[in-house]
Amino acid sequence: MTQPSFQDKNSFLYPRSRYYGKFQPETLAFNANLQEFAQKISYITCLETAGKLSSEEAYEQIRALWKKLKHSKKELIIGVNKEI
């Protein structure tokens, strides 16, 4: 049996879905950030459900991730009419 490569492990732990929206570099980057956010939320909720994290710790981690995602949206200027 062969050892799985780092890329195989990374793909398994952090799967990425295809982007179906209108292509713009900033929306593609935000989509990647959103997928990462969703994956991390999944891990945090599983750890909290299993008793490995307290509810307060899970809440604080999720809150920090949400702030990071909001900052990303603001920096990428997503959802703002950019027509001049």
PDB file of N, CA, C and O in Angstrom:
ATOM      1  N   MET A   1       0.845  -1.180   0.000  1.00  0.00           N
ATOM      2  CA  MET A   1       0.000   0.000   0.000  1.00  0.00           C
ATOM      3  C   MET A   1       0.889   1.242   0.000  1.00  0.00           C
ATOM      4  O   MET A   1       1.815   1.349   0.793  1.00  0.00           O
ATOM      5  N   THR A   2       0.598   2.176  -0.853  1.00  0.00           N
ATOM      6  CA  THR A   2       1.413   3.380  -0.943  1.00  0.00           C
ATOM      7  C   THR A   2       0.945   4.430   0.046  1.00  0.00           C
ATOM      8  O   THR A   2      -0.229   4.470   0.423  1.00  0.00           O
ATOM      9  N   GLN A   3       1.867   5.275   0.448  1.00  0.00           N
ATOM     10  CA  GLN A   3       1.558   6.360   1.356  1.00  0.00           C
ATOM     11  C   GLN A   3       0.856   7.480   0.584  1.00  0.00           C
ATOM     12  O   GLN A   3       1.300   7.846  -0.502  1.00  0.00           O
ATOM     13  N   PRO A   4      -0.237   8.019   1.111  1.00  0.00           N
ATOM     14  CA  PRO A   4      -0.872   9.150   0.431  1.00  0.00           C
ATOM     15  C   PRO A   4       0.031  10.383   0.489  1.00  0.00           C
ATOM     16  O   PRO A   4       0.727  10.611   1.477  1.00  0.00           O
ATOM     17  N   SER A   5       0.015  11.144  -0.568  1.00  0.00           N
ATOM     18  CA  SER A   5       0.846  12.342  -0.620  1.00  0.00           C
ATOM     19  C   SER A   5       0.203  13.460   0.196  1.00  0.00           C
ATOM     20  O   SER A   5      -0.966  13.395   0.575  1.00  0.00           O
ATOM     21  N   PHE A   6       0.980  14.497   0.425  1.00  0.00           N
ATOM     22  CA  PHE A   6       0.475  15.669   1.144  1.00  0.00           C
ATOM     23  C   PHE A   6      -0.706  16.270   0.399  1.00  0.00           C
ATOM     24  O   PHE A   6      -1.691  16.670   1.006  1.00  0.00           O
ATOM     25  N   GLN A   7      -0.616  16.316  -0.936  1.00  0.00           N
ATOM     26  CA  GLN A   7      -1.698  16.880  -1.754  1.00  0.00           C
ATOM     27  C   GLN A   7      -2.981  16.062  -1.594  1.00  0.00           C
ATOM     28  O   GLN A   7      -4.065  16.622  -1.508  1.00  0.00           O
ATOM     29  N   ASP A   8      -2.850  14.727  -1.541  1.00  0.00           N
ATOM     30  CA  ASP A   8      -4.031  13.876  -1.342  1.00  0.00           C
ATOM     31  C   ASP A   8      -4.686  14.159   0.004  1.00  0.00           C
ATOM     32  O   ASP A   8      -5.902  14.269   0.096  1.00  0.00           O
ATOM     33  N   LYS A   9      -3.885  14.281   1.044  1.00  0.00           N
ATOM     34  CA  LYS A   9      -4.411  14.567   2.375  1.00  0.00           C
ATOM     35  C   LYS A   9      -5.077  15.943   2.402  1.00  0.00           C
ATOM     36  O   LYS A   9      -6.151  16.113   2.959  1.00  0.00           O
ATOM     37  N   ASN A  10      -4.416  16.918   1.785  1.00  0.00           N
ATOM     38  CA  ASN A  10      -4.945  18.274   1.762  1.00  0.00           C
ATOM     39  C   ASN A  10      -6.274  18.322   1.006  1.00  0.00           C
ATOM     40  O   ASN A  10      -7.218  18.978   1.426  1.00  0.00           O
ATOM     41  N   SER A  11      -6.355  17.614  -0.106  1.00  0.00           N
ATOM     42  CA  SER A  11      -7.596  17.576  -0.891  1.00  0.00           C
ATOM     43  C   SER A  11      -8.722  16.909  -0.108  1.00  0.00           C
ATOM     44  O   SER A  11      -9.884  17.292  -0.234  1.00  0.00           O
ATOM     45  N   PHE A  12      -8.374  15.914   0.683  1.00  0.00           N
ATOM     46  CA  PHE A  12      -9.385  15.223   1.482  1.00  0.00           C
ATOM     47  C   PHE A  12      -9.872  16.106   2.629  1.00  0.00           C
ATOM     48  O   PHE A  12     -11.076  16.214   2.878  1.00  0.00           O
ATOM     49  N   LEU A  13      -8.949  16.757   3.320  1.00  0.00           N
ATOM     50  CA  LEU A  13      -9.314  17.571   4.474  1.00  0.00           C
ATOM     51  C   LEU A  13      -9.954  18.898   4.087  1.00  0.00           C
ATOM     52  O   LEU A  13     -10.779  19.425   4.820  1.00  0.00           O
ATOM     53  N   TYR A  14      -9.545  19.459   2.961  1.00  0.00           N
ATOM     54  CA  TYR A  14     -10.045  20.758   2.523  1.00  0.00           C
ATOM     55  C   TYR A  14     -10.546  20.685   1.079  1.00  0.00           C
ATOM     56  O   TYR A  14      -9.916  21.227   0.174  1.00  0.00           O
ATOM     57  N   PRO A  15     -11.673  20.016   0.863  1.00  0.00           N
ATOM     58  CA  PRO A  15     -12.172  19.890  -0.513  1.00  0.00           C
ATOM     59  C   PRO A  15     -12.613  21.232  -1.077  1.00  0.00           C
ATOM     60  O   PRO A  15     -13.054  22.115  -0.348  1.00  0.00           O
ATOM     61  N   ARG A  16     -12.470  21.387  -2.358  1.00  0.00           N
ATOM     62  CA  ARG A  16     -12.885  22.606  -3.062  1.00  0.00           C
ATOM     63  C   ARG A  16     -13.909  22.234  -4.114  1.00  0.00           C
ATOM     64  O   ARG A  16     -13.765  21.241  -4.818  1.00  0.00           O
ATOM     65  N   SER A  17     -14.923  23.051  -4.214  1.00  0.00           N
ATOM     66  CA  SER A  17     -15.938  22.858  -5.244  1.00  0.00           C
ATOM     67  C   SER A  17     -15.696  23.836  -6.376  1.00  0.00           C
ATOM     68  O   SER A  17     -15.076  24.882  -6.187  1.00  0.00           O
ATOM     69  N   ARG A  18     -16.217  23.504  -7.527  1.00  0.00           N
ATOM     70  CA  ARG A  18     -16.076  24.359  -8.701  1.00  0.00           C
ATOM     71  C   ARG A  18     -16.897  25.636  -8.504  1.00  0.00           C
ATOM     72  O   ARG A  18     -17.956  25.623  -7.887  1.00  0.00           O
ATOM     73  N   TYR A  19     -16.411  26.748  -9.056  1.00  0.00           N
ATOM     74  CA  TYR A  19     -17.109  28.023  -8.991  1.00  0.00           C
ATOM     75  C   TYR A  19     -17.963  28.174 -10.241  1.00  0.00           C
ATOM     76  O   TYR A  19     -17.466  28.059 -11.357  1.00  0.00           O
ATOM     77  N   TYR A  20     -19.264  28.434 -10.071  1.00  0.00           N
ATOM     78  CA  TYR A  20     -20.188  28.523 -11.192  1.00  0.00           C
ATOM     79  C   TYR A  20     -20.632  29.946 -11.525  1.00  0.00           C
ATOM     80  O   TYR A  20     -21.354  30.147 -12.474  1.00  0.00           O
ATOM     81  N   GLY A  21     -20.219  30.924 -10.756  1.00  0.00           N
ATOM     82  CA  GLY A  21     -20.657  32.298 -10.977  1.00  0.00           C
ATOM     83  C   GLY A  21     -19.913  32.975 -12.113  1.00  0.00           C
ATOM     84  O   GLY A  21     -19.046  32.393 -12.772  1.00  0.00           O
ATOM     85  N   LYS A  22     -20.271  34.219 -12.321  1.00  0.00           N
ATOM     86  CA  LYS A  22     -19.598  35.036 -13.324  1.00  0.00           C
ATOM     87  C   LYS A  22     -18.144  35.216 -12.896  1.00  0.00           C
ATOM     88  O   LYS A  22     -17.863  35.596 -11.765  1.00  0.00           O
ATOM     89  N   PHE A  23     -17.213  34.959 -13.816  1.00  0.00           N
ATOM     90  CA  PHE A  23     -15.803  35.012 -13.458  1.00  0.00           C
ATOM     91  C   PHE A  23     -15.312  36.443 -13.291  1.00  0.00           C
ATOM     92  O   PHE A  23     -15.399  37.268 -14.193  1.00  0.00           O
ATOM     93  N   GLN A  24     -14.842  36.702 -12.107  1.00  0.00           N
ATOM     94  CA  GLN A  24     -14.099  37.908 -11.767  1.00  0.00           C
ATOM     95  C   GLN A  24     -13.092  37.455 -10.715  1.00  0.00           C
ATOM     96  O   GLN A  24     -13.446  36.659  -9.831  1.00  0.00           O
ATOM     97  N   PRO A  25     -11.869  37.924 -10.789  1.00  0.00           N
ATOM     98  CA  PRO A  25     -10.861  37.452  -9.831  1.00  0.00           C
ATOM     99  C   PRO A  25     -11.283  37.608  -8.366  1.00  0.00           C
ATOM    100  O   PRO A  25     -11.061  36.716  -7.551  1.00  0.00           O
ATOM    101  N   GLU A  26     -11.929  38.745  -8.046  1.00  0.00           N
ATOM    102  CA  GLU A  26     -12.310  38.961  -6.646  1.00  0.00           C
ATOM    103  C   GLU A  26     -13.422  38.025  -6.192  1.00  0.00           C
ATOM    104  O   GLU A  26     -13.433  37.561  -5.055  1.00  0.00           O
ATOM    105  N   THR A  27     -14.368  37.693  -7.083  1.00  0.00           N
ATOM    106  CA  THR A  27     -15.436  36.765  -6.682  1.00  0.00           C
ATOM    107  C   THR A  27     -14.902  35.346  -6.567  1.00  0.00           C
ATOM    108  O   THR A  27     -15.340  34.593  -5.700  1.00  0.00           O
ATOM    109  N   LEU A  28     -13.939  34.995  -7.402  1.00  0.00           N
ATOM    110  CA  LEU A  28     -13.313  33.680  -7.307  1.00  0.00           C
ATOM    111  C   LEU A  28     -12.546  33.551  -5.989  1.00  0.00           C
ATOM    112  O   LEU A  28     -12.637  32.531  -5.300  1.00  0.00           O
ATOM    113  N   ALA A  29     -11.825  34.598  -5.616  1.00  0.00           N
ATOM    114  CA  ALA A  29     -11.080  34.595  -4.354  1.00  0.00           C
ATOM    115  C   ALA A  29     -12.035  34.533  -3.162  1.00  0.00           C
ATOM    116  O   ALA A  29     -11.800  33.789  -2.205  1.00  0.00           O
ATOM    117  N   PHE A  30     -13.127  35.289  -3.225  1.00  0.00           N
ATOM    118  CA  PHE A  30     -14.089  35.260  -2.124  1.00  0.00           C
ATOM    119  C   PHE A  30     -14.750  33.894  -2.018  1.00  0.00           C
ATOM    120  O   PHE A  30     -14.983  33.394  -0.919  1.00  0.00           O
ATOM    121  N   ASN A  31     -15.030  33.272  -3.158  1.00  0.00           N
ATOM    122  CA  ASN A  31     -15.615  31.927  -3.145  1.00  0.00           C
ATOM    123  C   ASN A  31     -14.682  30.946  -2.440  1.00  0.00           C
ATOM    124  O   ASN A  31     -15.137  30.116  -1.643  1.00  0.00           O
ATOM    125  N   ALA A  32     -13.395  31.040  -2.702  1.00  0.00           N
ATOM    126  CA  ALA A  32     -12.419  30.170  -2.027  1.00  0.00           C
ATOM    127  C   ALA A  32     -12.420  30.444  -0.523  1.00  0.00           C
ATOM    128  O   ALA A  32     -12.391  29.509   0.284  1.00  0.00           O
ATOM    129  N   ASN A  33     -12.488  31.722  -0.144  1.00  0.00           N
ATOM    130  CA  ASN A  33     -12.537  32.075   1.277  1.00  0.00           C
ATOM    131  C   ASN A  33     -13.807  31.542   1.930  1.00  0.00           C
ATOM    132  O   ASN A  33     -13.788  31.070   3.064  1.00  0.00           O
ATOM    133  N   LEU A  34     -14.912  31.615   1.205  1.00  0.00           N
ATOM    134  CA  LEU A  34     -16.187  31.129   1.727  1.00  0.00           C
ATOM    135  C   LEU A  34     -16.169  29.613   1.915  1.00  0.00           C
ATOM    136  O   LEU A  34     -16.665  29.102   2.928  1.00  0.00           O
ATOM    137  N   GLN A  35     -15.571  28.901   0.984  1.00  0.00           N
ATOM    138  CA  GLN A  35     -15.464  27.445   1.121  1.00  0.00           C
ATOM    139  C   GLN A  35     -14.584  27.071   2.308  1.00  0.00           C
ATOM    140  O   GLN A  35     -14.904  26.141   3.058  1.00  0.00           O
ATOM    141  N   GLU A  36     -13.491  27.803   2.492  1.00  0.00           N
ATOM    142  CA  GLU A  36     -12.613  27.556   3.636  1.00  0.00           C
ATOM    143  C   GLU A  36     -13.357  27.835   4.945  1.00  0.00           C
ATOM    144  O   GLU A  36     -13.253  27.073   5.907  1.00  0.00           O
ATOM    145  N   PHE A  37     -14.121  28.915   4.981  1.00  0.00           N
ATOM    146  CA  PHE A  37     -14.927  29.266   6.149  1.00  0.00           C
ATOM    147  C   PHE A  37     -15.888  28.123   6.484  1.00  0.00           C
ATOM    148  O   PHE A  37     -15.967  27.674   7.629  1.00  0.00           O
ATOM    149  N   ALA A  38     -16.602  27.631   5.481  1.00  0.00           N
ATOM    150  CA  ALA A  38     -17.576  26.553   5.696  1.00  0.00           C
ATOM    151  C   ALA A  38     -16.898  25.288   6.220  1.00  0.00           C
ATOM    152  O   ALA A  38     -17.416  24.618   7.127  1.00  0.00           O
ATOM    153  N   GLN A  39     -15.739  24.954   5.673  1.00  0.00           N
ATOM    154  CA  GLN A  39     -15.022  23.760   6.108  1.00  0.00           C
ATOM    155  C   GLN A  39     -14.576  23.889   7.557  1.00  0.00           C
ATOM    156  O   GLN A  39     -14.723  22.958   8.348  1.00  0.00           O
ATOM    157  N   LYS A  40     -14.037  25.048   7.919  1.00  0.00           N
ATOM    158  CA  LYS A  40     -13.586  25.254   9.298  1.00  0.00           C
ATOM    159  C   LYS A  40     -14.760  25.248  10.278  1.00  0.00           C
ATOM    160  O   LYS A  40     -14.637  24.723  11.388  1.00  0.00           O
ATOM    161  N   ILE A  41     -15.892  25.820   9.883  1.00  0.00           N
ATOM    162  CA  ILE A  41     -17.087  25.796  10.722  1.00  0.00           C
ATOM    163  C   ILE A  41     -17.513  24.350  10.970  1.00  0.00           C
ATOM    164  O   ILE A  41     -17.868  23.973  12.091  1.00  0.00           O
ATOM    165  N   SER A  42     -17.447  23.541   9.936  1.00  0.00           N
ATOM    166  CA  SER A  42     -17.801  22.124  10.062  1.00  0.00           C
ATOM    167  C   SER A  42     -16.912  21.434  11.101  1.00  0.00           C
ATOM    168  O   SER A  42     -17.401  20.690  11.957  1.00  0.00           O
ATOM    169  N   TYR A  43     -15.606  21.676  11.027  1.00  0.00           N
ATOM    170  CA  TYR A  43     -14.689  21.071  11.996  1.00  0.00           C
ATOM    171  C   TYR A  43     -14.972  21.564  13.415  1.00  0.00           C
ATOM    172  O   TYR A  43     -14.990  20.771  14.356  1.00  0.00           O
ATOM    173  N   ILE A  44     -15.198  22.842  13.568  1.00  0.00           N
ATOM    174  CA  ILE A  44     -15.462  23.400  14.900  1.00  0.00           C
ATOM    175  C   ILE A  44     -16.741  22.809  15.487  1.00  0.00           C
ATOM    176  O   ILE A  44     -16.770  22.421  16.661  1.00  0.00           O
ATOM    177  N   THR A  45     -17.801  22.724  14.688  1.00  0.00           N
ATOM    178  CA  THR A  45     -19.056  22.183  15.208  1.00  0.00           C
ATOM    179  C   THR A  45     -18.922  20.703  15.558  1.00  0.00           C
ATOM    180  O   THR A  45     -19.495  20.249  16.554  1.00  0.00           O
ATOM    181  N   CYS A  46     -18.143  19.964  14.780  1.00  0.00           N
ATOM    182  CA  CYS A  46     -17.925  18.552  15.108  1.00  0.00           C
ATOM    183  C   CYS A  46     -17.144  18.415  16.417  1.00  0.00           C
ATOM    184  O   CYS A  46     -17.467  17.553  17.250  1.00  0.00           O
ATOM    185  N   LEU A  47     -16.128  19.249  16.607  1.00  0.00           N
ATOM    186  CA  LEU A  47     -15.355  19.204  17.849  1.00  0.00           C
ATOM    187  C   LEU A  47     -16.208  19.590  19.052  1.00  0.00           C
ATOM    188  O   LEU A  47     -16.082  18.995  20.125  1.00  0.00           O
ATOM    189  N   GLU A  48     -17.080  20.566  18.872  1.00  0.00           N
ATOM    190  CA  GLU A  48     -17.967  20.974  19.963  1.00  0.00           C
ATOM    191  C   GLU A  48     -18.964  19.874  20.277  1.00  0.00           C
ATOM    192  O   GLU A  48     -19.206  19.553  21.449  1.00  0.00           O
ATOM    193  N   THR A  49     -19.520  19.253  19.256  1.00  0.00           N
ATOM    194  CA  THR A  49     -20.486  18.168  19.455  1.00  0.00           C
ATOM    195  C   THR A  49     -19.838  16.976  20.154  1.00  0.00           C
ATOM    196  O   THR A  49     -20.459  16.328  21.004  1.00  0.00           O
ATOM    197  N   ALA A  50     -18.573  16.710  19.839  1.00  0.00           N
ATOM    198  CA  ALA A  50     -17.860  15.586  20.443  1.00  0.00           C
ATOM    199  C   ALA A  50     -17.338  15.908  21.847  1.00  0.00           C
ATOM    200  O   ALA A  50     -16.784  15.032  22.509  1.00  0.00           O
ATOM    201  N   GLY A  51     -17.500  17.151  22.285  1.00  0.00           N
ATOM    202  CA  GLY A  51     -17.061  17.519  23.619  1.00  0.00           C
ATOM    203  C   GLY A  51     -15.598  17.921  23.695  1.00  0.00           C
ATOM    204  O   GLY A  51     -15.052  18.085  24.789  1.00  0.00           O
ATOM    205  N   LYS A  52     -14.946  18.089  22.569  1.00  0.00           N
ATOM    206  CA  LYS A  52     -13.530  18.477  22.553  1.00  0.00           C
ATOM    207  C   LYS A  52     -13.348  19.984  22.697  1.00  0.00           C
ATOM    208  O   LYS A  52     -12.282  20.447  23.060  1.00  0.00           O
ATOM    209  N   LEU A  53     -14.388  20.743  22.391  1.00  0.00           N
ATOM    210  CA  LEU A  53     -14.402  22.200  22.557  1.00  0.00           C
ATOM    211  C   LEU A  53     -15.629  22.574  23.370  1.00  0.00           C
ATOM    212  O   LEU A  53     -16.683  21.957  23.208  1.00  0.00           O
ATOM    213  N   SER A  54     -15.485  23.578  24.208  1.00  0.00           N
ATOM    214  CA  SER A  54     -16.660  24.069  24.922  1.00  0.00           C
ATOM    215  C   SER A  54     -17.495  24.916  23.966  1.00  0.00           C
ATOM    216  O   SER A  54     -17.008  25.367  22.921  1.00  0.00           O
ATOM    217  N   SER A  55     -18.729  25.141  24.325  1.00  0.00           N
ATOM    218  CA  SER A  55     -19.600  25.979  23.497  1.00  0.00           C
ATOM    219  C   SER A  55     -19.038  27.385  23.358  1.00  0.00           C
ATOM    220  O   SER A  55     -19.109  27.984  22.283  1.00  0.00           O
ATOM    221  N   GLU A  56     -18.462  27.901  24.435  1.00  0.00           N
ATOM    222  CA  GLU A  56     -17.895  29.244  24.398  1.00  0.00           C
ATOM    223  C   GLU A  56     -16.693  29.321  23.471  1.00  0.00           C
ATOM    224  O   GLU A  56     -16.544  30.276  22.707  1.00  0.00           O
ATOM    225  N   GLU A  57     -15.824  28.293  23.538  1.00  0.00           N
ATOM    226  CA  GLU A  57     -14.657  28.267  22.651  1.00  0.00           C
ATOM    227  C   GLU A  57     -15.085  28.176  21.190  1.00  0.00           C
ATOM    228  O   GLU A  57     -14.535  28.872  20.330  1.00  0.00           O
ATOM    229  N   ALA A  58     -16.068  27.319  20.923  1.00  0.00           N
ATOM    230  CA  ALA A  58     -16.568  27.165  19.560  1.00  0.00           C
ATOM    231  C   ALA A  58     -17.155  28.483  19.062  1.00  0.00           C
ATOM    232  O   ALA A  58     -16.888  28.912  17.934  1.00  0.00           O
ATOM    233  N   TYR A  59     -17.937  29.135  19.912  1.00  0.00           N
ATOM    234  CA  TYR A  59     -18.536  30.416  19.541  1.00  0.00           C
ATOM    235  C   TYR A  59     -17.465  31.447  19.203  1.00  0.00           C
ATOM    236  O   TYR A  59     -17.564  32.143  18.188  1.00  0.00           O
ATOM    237  N   GLU A  60     -16.444  31.547  20.049  1.00  0.00           N
ATOM    238  CA  GLU A  60     -15.387  32.530  19.821  1.00  0.00           C
ATOM    239  C   GLU A  60     -14.619  32.241  18.531  1.00  0.00           C
ATOM    240  O   GLU A  60     -14.284  33.165  17.784  1.00  0.00           O
ATOM    241  N   GLN A  61     -14.360  30.976  18.261  1.00  0.00           N
ATOM    242  CA  GLN A  61     -13.651  30.629  17.032  1.00  0.00           C
ATOM    243  C   GLN A  61     -14.503  30.937  15.798  1.00  0.00           C
ATOM    244  O   GLN A  61     -13.996  31.476  14.805  1.00  0.00           O
ATOM    245  N   ILE A  62     -15.783  30.621  15.873  1.00  0.00           N
ATOM    246  CA  ILE A  62     -16.681  30.906  14.760  1.00  0.00           C
ATOM    247  C   ILE A  62     -16.814  32.414  14.559  1.00  0.00           C
ATOM    248  O   ILE A  62     -16.806  32.905  13.431  1.00  0.00           O
ATOM    249  N   ARG A  63     -16.908  33.134  15.657  1.00  0.00           N
ATOM    250  CA  ARG A  63     -17.009  34.601  15.564  1.00  0.00           C
ATOM    251  C   ARG A  63     -15.767  35.192  14.901  1.00  0.00           C
ATOM    252  O   ARG A  63     -15.856  36.077  14.048  1.00  0.00           O
ATOM    253  N   ALA A  64     -14.588  34.682  15.263  1.00  0.00           N
ATOM    254  CA  ALA A  64     -13.340  35.168  14.660  1.00  0.00           C
ATOM    255  C   ALA A  64     -13.295  34.840  13.168  1.00  0.00           C
ATOM    256  O   ALA A  64     -12.878  35.675  12.354  1.00  0.00           O
ATOM    257  N   LEU A  65     -13.740  33.646  12.811  1.00  0.00           N
ATOM    258  CA  LEU A  65     -13.777  33.279  11.389  1.00  0.00           C
ATOM    259  C   LEU A  65     -14.753  34.157  10.617  1.00  0.00           C
ATOM    260  O   LEU A  65     -14.488  34.542   9.471  1.00  0.00           O
ATOM    261  N   TRP A  66     -15.899  34.474  11.235  1.00  0.00           N
ATOM    262  CA  TRP A  66     -16.892  35.330  10.580  1.00  0.00           C
ATOM    263  C   TRP A  66     -16.318  36.725  10.330  1.00  0.00           C
ATOM    264  O   TRP A  66     -16.481  37.292   9.251  1.00  0.00           O
ATOM    265  N   LYS A  67     -15.619  37.266  11.335  1.00  0.00           N
ATOM    266  CA  LYS A  67     -15.005  38.581  11.174  1.00  0.00           C
ATOM    267  C   LYS A  67     -13.966  38.559  10.057  1.00  0.00           C
ATOM    268  O   LYS A  67     -13.869  39.500   9.268  1.00  0.00           O
ATOM    269  N   LYS A  68     -13.192  37.480   9.985  1.00  0.00           N
ATOM    270  CA  LYS A  68     -12.189  37.343   8.935  1.00  0.00           C
ATOM    271  C   LYS A  68     -12.854  37.287   7.558  1.00  0.00           C
ATOM    272  O   LYS A  68     -12.382  37.915   6.609  1.00  0.00           O
ATOM    273  N   LEU A  69     -13.980  36.576   7.445  1.00  0.00           N
ATOM    274  CA  LEU A  69     -14.703  36.485   6.179  1.00  0.00           C
ATOM    275  C   LEU A  69     -15.292  37.833   5.787  1.00  0.00           C
ATOM    276  O   LEU A  69     -15.212  38.241   4.627  1.00  0.00           O
ATOM    277  N   LYS A  70     -15.863  38.559   6.757  1.00  0.00           N
ATOM    278  CA  LYS A  70     -16.406  39.896   6.478  1.00  0.00           C
ATOM    279  C   LYS A  70     -15.304  40.844   6.013  1.00  0.00           C
ATOM    280  O   LYS A  70     -15.496  41.620   5.081  1.00  0.00           O
ATOM    281  N   HIS A  71     -14.147  40.760   6.653  1.00  0.00           N
ATOM    282  CA  HIS A  71     -13.009  41.601   6.260  1.00  0.00           C
ATOM    283  C   HIS A  71     -12.579  41.265   4.834  1.00  0.00           C
ATOM    284  O   HIS A  71     -12.284  42.159   4.034  1.00  0.00           O
ATOM    285  N   SER A  72     -12.567  39.977   4.520  1.00  0.00           N
ATOM    286  CA  SER A  72     -12.208  39.537   3.168  1.00  0.00           C
ATOM    287  C   SER A  72     -13.174  40.105   2.141  1.00  0.00           C
ATOM    288  O   SER A  72     -12.764  40.602   1.089  1.00  0.00           O
ATOM    289  N   LYS A  73     -14.468  40.064   2.457  1.00  0.00           N
ATOM    290  CA  LYS A  73     -15.484  40.598   1.542  1.00  0.00           C
ATOM    291  C   LYS A  73     -15.275  42.093   1.330  1.00  0.00           C
ATOM    292  O   LYS A  73     -15.351  42.596   0.207  1.00  0.00           O
ATOM    293  N   LYS A  74     -14.989  42.782   2.413  1.00  0.00           N
ATOM    294  CA  LYS A  74     -14.781  44.229   2.321  1.00  0.00           C
ATOM    295  C   LYS A  74     -13.530  44.552   1.510  1.00  0.00           C
ATOM    296  O   LYS A  74     -13.543  45.453   0.670  1.00  0.00           O
ATOM    297  N   GLU A  75     -12.452  43.819   1.746  1.00  0.00           N
ATOM    298  CA  GLU A  75     -11.202  44.057   1.031  1.00  0.00           C
ATOM    299  C   GLU A  75     -11.330  43.746  -0.459  1.00  0.00           C
ATOM    300  O   GLU A  75     -10.717  44.427  -1.286  1.00  0.00           O
ATOM    301  N   LEU A  76     -12.099  42.723  -0.800  1.00  0.00           N
ATOM    302  CA  LEU A  76     -12.261  42.338  -2.201  1.00  0.00           C
ATOM    303  C   LEU A  76     -13.342  43.154  -2.911  1.00  0.00           C
ATOM    304  O   LEU A  76     -13.563  42.992  -4.108  1.00  0.00           O
ATOM    305  N   ILE A  77     -14.026  44.011  -2.168  1.00  0.00           N
ATOM    306  CA  ILE A  77     -15.097  44.876  -2.688  1.00  0.00           C
ATOM    307  C   ILE A  77     -16.164  44.023  -3.386  1.00  0.00           C
ATOM    308  O   ILE A  77     -16.488  44.205  -4.552  1.00  0.00           O
ATOM    309  N   ILE A  78     -16.692  43.064  -2.638  1.00  0.00           N
ATOM    310  CA  ILE A  78     -17.754  42.184  -3.137  1.00  0.00           C
ATOM    311  C   ILE A  78     -19.095  42.761  -2.722  1.00  0.00           C
ATOM    312  O   ILE A  78     -19.278  43.197  -1.591  1.00  0.00           O
ATOM    313  N   GLY A  79     -20.067  42.762  -3.619  1.00  0.00           N
ATOM    314  CA  GLY A  79     -21.412  43.220  -3.302  1.00  0.00           C
ATOM    315  C   GLY A  79     -21.590  44.726  -3.358  1.00  0.00           C
ATOM    316  O   GLY A  79     -22.607  45.255  -2.922  1.00  0.00           O
ATOM    317  N   VAL A  80     -20.611  45.446  -3.876  1.00  0.00           N
ATOM    318  CA  VAL A  80     -20.687  46.899  -3.995  1.00  0.00           C
ATOM    319  C   VAL A  80     -20.712  47.236  -5.479  1.00  0.00           C
ATOM    320  O   VAL A  80     -19.941  46.686  -6.259  1.00  0.00           O
ATOM    321  N   ASN A  81     -21.597  48.115  -5.849  1.00  0.00           N
ATOM    322  CA  ASN A  81     -21.670  48.542  -7.246  1.00  0.00           C
ATOM    323  C   ASN A  81     -20.420  49.348  -7.575  1.00  0.00           C
ATOM    324  O   ASN A  81     -20.221  50.438  -7.066  1.00  0.00           O
ATOM    325  N   LYS A  82     -19.555  48.800  -8.448  1.00  0.00           N
ATOM    326  CA  LYS A  82     -18.259  49.422  -8.745  1.00  0.00           C
ATOM    327  C   LYS A  82     -18.302  50.269 -10.020  1.00  0.00           C
ATOM    328  O   LYS A  82     -17.281  50.757 -10.453  1.00  0.00           O
ATOM    329  N   GLU A  83     -19.461  50.431 -10.625  1.00  0.00           N
ATOM    330  CA  GLU A  83     -19.551  51.223 -11.854  1.00  0.00           C
ATOM    331  C   GLU A  83     -19.309  52.695 -11.549  1.00  0.00           C
ATOM    332  O   GLU A  83     -19.836  53.243 -10.593  1.00  0.00           O
ATOM    333  N   ILE A  84     -18.519  53.330 -12.393  1.00  0.00           N
ATOM    334  CA  ILE A  84     -18.207  54.750 -12.202  1.00  0.00           C
ATOM    335  C   ILE A  84     -18.729  55.531 -13.381  1.00  0.00           C
ATOM    336  O   ILE A  84     -18.674  55.169 -14.497  1.00  0.00           O
TER     337      ILE A  84
END
